[in-house]
Amino acid sequence: MPASPTPASPAIHRTVDDLRAALAAWRREGLRIALVPTMGALHEGHLDLVRAARERADRVVVSIFVNPTQFGPKEDFGSYPRTEASDVEKLAALGVEAIFAPNAAEMYPEGFATTISMVGPALGLETDFRPHFFTGVATVVGKLLIAVMPDIAVFGEKDYQQLMVVRRLARDLRLPTEIVGLPTVREADGLALSSRNAYLSAEERRLATTIARVMRETAEAIRAGGTVEPALAEGRAALDAAGFRVDYLVLRNAETLAELTDPANEPRRMLAAAWLGKTRLIDNIAV
Ligand code: PAF
């Protein structure tokens, strides 16, 4: 069936019903639909996900929703950057057809009583420090996947544990969506792009690159045959010495995120979270 012409600027849908009406028309045309879930404040990392979605589908939906349920009471929900007008411009330039930008009442109507809580890859790491986080993420991503029912949904490896959680969620609920994970986009000095990098002072920004460098060096030491725990302890000490407060720097099974039982023969991922002043940075690399 011929594809309908691509609109010049994205339609902005505020409700699930409105979004579903647009999706239904595309589905009738047999078009392949991609979803890129975001919380807005779009940077090059997000745009990379959108470009990948663009290449893999006929129609791209980007959701912009700062999801309250994935923030703890003392976290940065109130101050999280909200930049819808410039986000829309960036998405228009990439030829995105639809933006889903609901308000909190649309996503969590009065009396909301349903959450998705997960174990498996959601256990440990982020959950040890942000116990509310993955219930919030799984619930909102579950809702977005059910609302859009895309052929593919694209996420960044920057939030590696989140990617594993979403893959498991889609598999466990037998959702008909392929979850695509894309490599982290980095600044020239190695810092992983994140909307929260905007919180860093100039001096913190200079230091922030240390996390990627320490992870690279620790990974090299392990690849070169170094023993895992002492190498990680050295990495943590290097981060402490540079002024970070480390939540974790660990090596895990890259697929299950479980602790390694046979380090030489399992796929391995190093994951880190550390505070620099009031900003919490996370990063991860394959080992
Ligand atoms: O990675 C994010 O930006 C968010 O956690 C997500 C996946 C959009 C859910 O709110």
CSV table of C-alpha atoms and ligand atoms in Angstrom, one decimal:
chain,number,residue,atom,x,y,z
A,1,MET,CA,0.0,0.0,0.0
A,2,PRO,CA,1.5,3.5,-0.8
A,3,ALA,CA,2.6,5.5,2.3
A,4,SER,CA,0.7,8.7,3.0
A,5,PRO,CA,2.9,11.9,2.7
A,6,THR,CA,5.0,12.8,5.7
A,7,PRO,CA,3.7,15.9,7.5
A,8,ALA,CA,6.2,18.8,7.8
A,9,SER,CA,5.9,19.2,11.5
A,10,PRO,CA,5.0,16.6,14.1
A,11,ALA,CA,1.4,16.4,15.4
A,12,ILE,CA,1.4,16.9,19.1
A,13,HIS,CA,-1.0,14.5,20.9
A,14,ARG,CA,-1.9,15.2,24.5
A,15,THR,CA,-4.2,12.2,25.1
A,16,VAL,CA,-4.0,8.5,24.5
A,17,ASP,CA,-7.3,8.5,22.5
A,18,ASP,CA,-6.1,11.2,20.2
A,19,LEU,CA,-2.8,9.4,19.7
A,20,ARG,CA,-4.5,6.1,19.0
A,21,ALA,CA,-6.7,7.7,16.3
A,22,ALA,CA,-3.5,8.8,14.4
A,23,LEU,CA,-1.9,5.4,14.9
A,24,ALA,CA,-5.0,3.5,13.7
A,25,ALA,CA,-4.9,5.4,10.4
A,26,TRP,CA,-1.2,4.5,9.9
A,27,ARG,CA,-1.9,0.9,10.8
A,28,ARG,CA,-4.7,0.7,8.2
A,29,GLU,CA,-2.0,1.8,5.6
A,30,GLY,CA,0.2,-1.0,6.8
A,31,LEU,CA,2.9,1.4,8.0
A,32,ARG,CA,5.7,0.3,10.4
A,33,ILE,CA,5.6,2.4,13.6
A,34,ALA,CA,8.5,3.2,16.0
A,35,LEU,CA,8.3,4.7,19.5
A,36,VAL,CA,11.1,6.6,21.2
A,37,PRO,CA,10.2,7.2,24.8
A,38,THR,CA,11.9,10.3,26.4
A,39,MET,CA,11.4,12.7,29.2
A,40,GLY,CA,12.3,15.6,26.9
A,41,ALA,CA,15.3,18.0,27.3
A,42,LEU,CA,16.4,16.3,24.1
A,43,HIS,CA,20.2,16.1,23.4
A,44,GLU,CA,22.2,14.4,20.7
A,45,GLY,CA,21.8,11.1,22.5
A,46,HIS,CA,18.1,11.2,22.1
A,47,LEU,CA,18.3,12.5,18.5
A,48,ASP,CA,20.5,9.5,17.7
A,49,LEU,CA,17.7,7.2,18.9
A,50,VAL,CA,15.2,9.2,16.8
A,51,ARG,CA,17.4,8.9,13.7
A,52,ALA,CA,17.7,5.1,14.3
A,53,ALA,CA,13.9,4.9,14.6
A,54,ARG,CA,13.5,6.9,11.4
A,55,GLU,CA,15.7,4.4,9.5
A,56,ARG,CA,13.8,1.4,10.8
A,57,ALA,CA,10.1,2.6,10.6
A,58,ASP,CA,7.7,4.5,8.3
A,59,ARG,CA,6.3,6.6,11.2
A,60,VAL,CA,8.1,7.8,14.3
A,61,VAL,CA,6.3,8.7,17.6
A,62,VAL,CA,8.4,10.4,20.3
A,63,SER,CA,6.9,10.6,23.7
A,64,ILE,CA,7.9,13.5,26.0
A,65,PHE,CA,6.8,13.0,29.6
A,66,VAL,CA,8.6,13.7,32.8
A,67,ASN,CA,7.3,10.7,34.7
A,68,PRO,CA,6.7,11.6,38.3
A,69,THR,CA,6.6,8.0,39.5
A,70,GLN,CA,10.2,7.3,38.7
A,71,PHE,CA,11.5,10.2,40.9
A,72,GLY,CA,11.9,9.8,44.7
A,73,PRO,CA,10.5,12.4,47.0
A,74,LYS,CA,13.9,14.1,47.4
A,75,GLU,CA,14.9,13.8,43.7
A,76,ASP,CA,14.9,16.4,40.9
A,77,PHE,CA,11.3,16.0,39.5
A,78,GLY,CA,10.6,19.7,40.1
A,79,SER,CA,13.8,20.9,38.6
A,80,TYR,CA,14.1,18.4,35.7
A,81,PRO,CA,14.6,20.5,32.5
A,82,ARG,CA,11.4,21.0,30.6
A,83,THR,CA,12.1,22.3,27.1
A,84,GLU,CA,9.1,21.3,25.0
A,85,ALA,CA,9.2,24.1,22.4
A,86,SER,CA,12.9,23.4,21.5
A,87,ASP,CA,12.3,19.6,21.7
A,88,VAL,CA,9.5,20.0,19.1
A,89,GLU,CA,11.8,21.9,16.8
A,90,LYS,CA,14.5,19.3,17.0
A,91,LEU,CA,12.0,16.5,16.3
A,92,ALA,CA,10.5,18.4,13.4
A,93,ALA,CA,14.0,18.8,11.8
A,94,LEU,CA,14.3,14.9,12.0
A,95,GLY,CA,10.9,14.4,10.3
A,96,VAL,CA,9.2,12.9,13.3
A,97,GLU,CA,5.5,12.5,12.6
A,98,ALA,CA,4.0,12.5,16.1
A,99,ILE,CA,4.8,13.6,19.6
A,100,PHE,CA,2.9,12.2,22.5
A,101,ALA,CA,3.2,14.8,25.3
A,102,PRO,CA,0.5,14.0,27.9
A,103,ASN,CA,0.1,15.7,31.3
A,104,ALA,CA,0.3,13.8,34.5
A,105,ALA,CA,-3.5,13.5,34.8
A,106,GLU,CA,-3.7,11.8,31.4
A,107,MET,CA,-1.0,9.2,32.4
A,108,TYR,CA,-2.1,8.8,36.0
A,109,PRO,CA,-5.8,9.6,36.2
A,110,GLU,CA,-7.4,10.3,39.6
A,111,GLY,CA,-7.5,7.1,41.6
A,112,PHE,CA,-4.7,5.4,39.6
A,113,ALA,CA,-4.1,2.0,41.2
A,114,THR,CA,-2.1,-0.1,38.7
A,115,THR,CA,1.7,-0.4,38.7
A,116,ILE,CA,4.1,-2.8,37.1
A,117,SER,CA,6.7,-4.0,39.6
A,118,MET,CA,9.6,-6.1,38.5
A,119,VAL,CA,12.4,-8.3,39.9
A,120,GLY,CA,15.0,-10.0,37.7
A,121,PRO,CA,17.1,-7.2,36.0
A,122,ALA,CA,15.4,-4.6,38.2
A,123,LEU,CA,17.0,-6.0,41.3
A,124,GLY,CA,20.1,-4.3,42.8
A,125,LEU,CA,22.2,-1.5,41.2
A,126,GLU,CA,19.8,1.4,40.7
A,127,THR,CA,17.1,-0.1,42.9
A,128,ASP,CA,19.5,-0.2,45.8
A,129,PHE,CA,19.8,3.6,45.7
A,130,ARG,CA,16.5,4.5,44.0
A,131,PRO,CA,14.0,1.9,45.2
A,132,HIS,CA,11.0,3.6,43.5
A,133,PHE,CA,12.8,3.9,40.1
A,134,PHE,CA,12.0,0.8,38.1
A,135,THR,CA,8.4,0.5,39.3
A,136,GLY,CA,8.0,4.0,37.9
A,137,VAL,CA,9.9,3.2,34.7
A,138,ALA,CA,8.2,-0.1,34.1
A,139,THR,CA,4.8,1.3,34.7
A,140,VAL,CA,5.2,4.3,32.4
A,141,VAL,CA,7.0,2.3,29.7
A,142,GLY,CA,4.3,-0.4,29.9
A,143,LYS,CA,1.6,2.2,29.5
A,144,LEU,CA,3.4,3.8,26.5
A,145,LEU,CA,4.0,0.5,24.8
A,146,ILE,CA,0.3,-0.5,25.3
A,147,ALA,CA,-0.9,2.9,24.1
A,148,VAL,CA,1.3,2.9,20.9
A,149,MET,CA,1.8,-0.8,20.3
A,150,PRO,CA,4.8,0.1,18.1
A,151,ASP,CA,6.6,-2.4,15.9
A,152,ILE,CA,9.9,-1.2,17.6
A,153,ALA,CA,10.8,0.9,20.6
A,154,VAL,CA,14.2,2.5,20.8
A,155,PHE,CA,16.2,3.0,24.0
A,156,GLY,CA,19.8,4.0,24.8
A,157,GLU,CA,22.3,1.8,26.4
A,158,LYS,CA,23.3,4.8,28.5
A,159,ASP,CA,20.6,3.5,30.9
A,160,TYR,CA,21.7,-0.1,30.6
A,161,GLN,CA,19.7,-1.5,33.5
A,162,GLN,CA,16.6,0.3,32.3
A,163,LEU,CA,17.2,-1.2,28.8
A,164,MET,CA,17.4,-4.7,30.3
A,165,VAL,CA,14.3,-4.1,32.4
A,166,VAL,CA,12.3,-2.9,29.4
A,167,ARG,CA,13.4,-5.9,27.3
A,168,ARG,CA,12.2,-8.2,30.1
A,169,LEU,CA,9.0,-6.3,30.5
A,170,ALA,CA,8.2,-6.6,26.8
A,171,ARG,CA,9.1,-10.3,26.8
A,172,ASP,CA,7.2,-11.1,30.0
A,173,LEU,CA,4.0,-9.3,28.8
A,174,ARG,CA,4.4,-10.8,25.3
A,175,LEU,CA,4.2,-7.3,23.8
A,176,PRO,CA,4.5,-7.3,20.0
A,177,THR,CA,7.3,-4.7,20.1
A,178,GLU,CA,11.0,-5.3,19.3
A,179,ILE,CA,13.1,-3.4,21.9
A,180,VAL,CA,16.1,-1.8,20.1
A,181,GLY,CA,19.1,-0.7,22.3
A,182,LEU,CA,21.6,1.7,20.8
A,183,PRO,CA,25.2,2.6,22.0
A,184,THR,CA,25.7,5.5,24.3
A,185,VAL,CA,26.5,8.8,22.6
A,186,ARG,CA,29.5,10.6,24.3
A,187,GLU,CA,31.1,14.0,24.3
A,188,ALA,CA,34.5,14.2,22.7
A,189,ASP,CA,36.1,13.8,26.2
A,190,GLY,CA,34.1,10.6,26.9
A,191,LEU,CA,31.3,11.9,29.1
A,192,ALA,CA,28.0,10.1,28.3
A,193,LEU,CA,25.4,12.5,27.2
A,194,SER,CA,22.6,13.0,29.7
A,195,SER,CA,20.0,15.7,30.3
A,196,ARG,CA,21.3,15.9,33.9
A,197,ASN,CA,24.8,17.0,32.7
A,198,ALA,CA,23.2,20.4,32.5
A,199,TYR,CA,23.3,20.5,36.4
A,200,LEU,CA,27.1,20.3,36.4
A,201,SER,CA,29.2,23.4,37.3
A,202,ALA,CA,32.1,24.2,35.0
A,203,GLU,CA,34.5,22.6,37.4
A,204,GLU,CA,32.3,19.5,37.8
A,205,ARG,CA,31.9,19.2,34.1
A,206,ARG,CA,35.7,19.1,33.8
A,207,LEU,CA,35.9,16.4,36.4
A,208,ALA,CA,32.9,14.4,35.1
A,209,THR,CA,34.9,12.8,32.3
A,210,THR,CA,36.8,10.9,35.0
A,211,ILE,CA,34.0,8.4,35.3
A,212,ALA,CA,34.3,7.2,31.7
A,213,ARG,CA,38.1,7.2,31.9
A,214,VAL,CA,38.2,5.2,35.1
A,215,MET,CA,35.7,2.7,33.7
A,216,ARG,CA,37.8,2.3,30.5
A,217,GLU,CA,41.0,1.8,32.5
A,218,THR,CA,39.4,-0.7,34.9
A,219,ALA,CA,37.9,-2.6,32.0
A,220,GLU,CA,41.3,-2.7,30.3
A,221,ALA,CA,42.9,-4.0,33.5
A,222,ILE,CA,40.3,-6.8,33.7
A,223,ARG,CA,40.6,-7.7,30.1
A,224,ALA,CA,44.4,-7.9,30.5
A,225,GLY,CA,43.8,-10.6,33.1
A,226,GLY,CA,43.6,-8.5,36.3
A,227,THR,CA,41.5,-9.9,39.1
A,228,VAL,CA,38.0,-8.4,39.0
A,229,GLU,CA,37.4,-7.3,42.6
A,230,PRO,CA,40.8,-5.6,43.2
A,231,ALA,CA,40.5,-3.8,39.8
A,232,LEU,CA,37.0,-2.5,40.7
A,233,ALA,CA,38.2,-1.5,44.2
A,234,GLU,CA,41.0,0.5,42.5
A,235,GLY,CA,38.5,2.1,40.1
A,236,ARG,CA,36.2,3.1,43.1
A,237,ALA,CA,39.2,4.6,44.9
A,238,ALA,CA,40.2,6.6,41.8
A,239,LEU,CA,36.7,8.0,41.6
A,240,ASP,CA,36.7,8.8,45.4
A,241,ALA,CA,40.1,10.6,44.9
A,242,ALA,CA,38.7,12.7,42.1
A,243,GLY,CA,35.9,13.9,44.3
A,244,PHE,CA,33.0,11.5,43.4
A,245,ARG,CA,30.8,9.8,45.9
A,246,VAL,CA,30.4,6.3,44.4
A,247,ASP,CA,27.1,4.5,44.6
A,248,TYR,CA,28.5,1.5,42.7
A,249,LEU,CA,31.1,0.4,40.2
A,250,VAL,CA,30.5,-3.3,39.5
A,251,LEU,CA,30.9,-5.9,36.8
A,252,ARG,CA,27.8,-7.9,36.1
A,253,ASN,CA,26.4,-10.5,33.6
A,254,ALA,CA,25.6,-8.3,30.6
A,255,GLU,CA,22.2,-10.0,29.9
A,256,THR,CA,20.8,-10.8,33.4
A,257,LEU,CA,22.7,-8.2,35.4
A,258,ALA,CA,23.3,-11.0,38.0
A,259,GLU,CA,26.6,-11.2,39.8
A,260,LEU,CA,29.2,-13.1,37.8
A,261,THR,CA,29.6,-16.7,38.7
A,262,ASP,CA,32.1,-17.6,35.9
A,263,PRO,CA,33.7,-14.2,35.0
A,264,ALA,CA,35.9,-15.5,32.2
A,265,ASN,CA,33.0,-17.1,30.2
A,266,GLU,CA,30.1,-14.7,30.7
A,267,PRO,CA,29.1,-11.6,28.7
A,268,ARG,CA,30.3,-8.8,31.0
A,269,ARG,CA,29.1,-5.2,31.5
A,270,MET,CA,30.6,-2.7,33.9
A,271,LEU,CA,28.1,-0.3,35.4
A,272,ALA,CA,28.7,2.7,37.6
A,273,ALA,CA,26.7,5.4,39.4
A,274,ALA,CA,28.4,8.2,41.3
A,275,TRP,CA,27.6,11.6,42.6
A,276,LEU,CA,29.6,14.7,41.6
A,277,GLY,CA,28.3,17.4,43.9
A,278,LYS,CA,24.5,17.3,43.6
A,279,THR,CA,24.5,15.5,40.2
A,280,ARG,CA,24.3,11.7,40.0
A,281,LEU,CA,26.0,10.3,36.9
A,282,ILE,CA,25.6,6.8,35.6
A,283,ASP,CA,27.6,5.1,32.9
A,284,ASN,CA,28.3,1.6,31.6
A,285,ILE,CA,30.6,-0.2,29.1
A,286,ALA,CA,31.0,-3.7,27.7
A,287,VAL,CA,34.0,-5.6,29.1
B,1,PAF,O1,15.1,7.1,30.0
B,1,PAF,C1,14.2,7.9,30.1
B,1,PAF,O2,14.2,9.0,29.6
B,1,PAF,C2,13.0,7.5,31.0
B,1,PAF,O3,13.4,6.7,32.0
B,1,PAF,C3,11.9,6.8,30.1
B,1,PAF,C4,12.3,5.6,29.5
B,1,PAF,C5,11.4,7.8,29.0
B,1,PAF,C6,10.7,6.5,31.0
B,1,PAF,O4,10.2,7.7,31.6
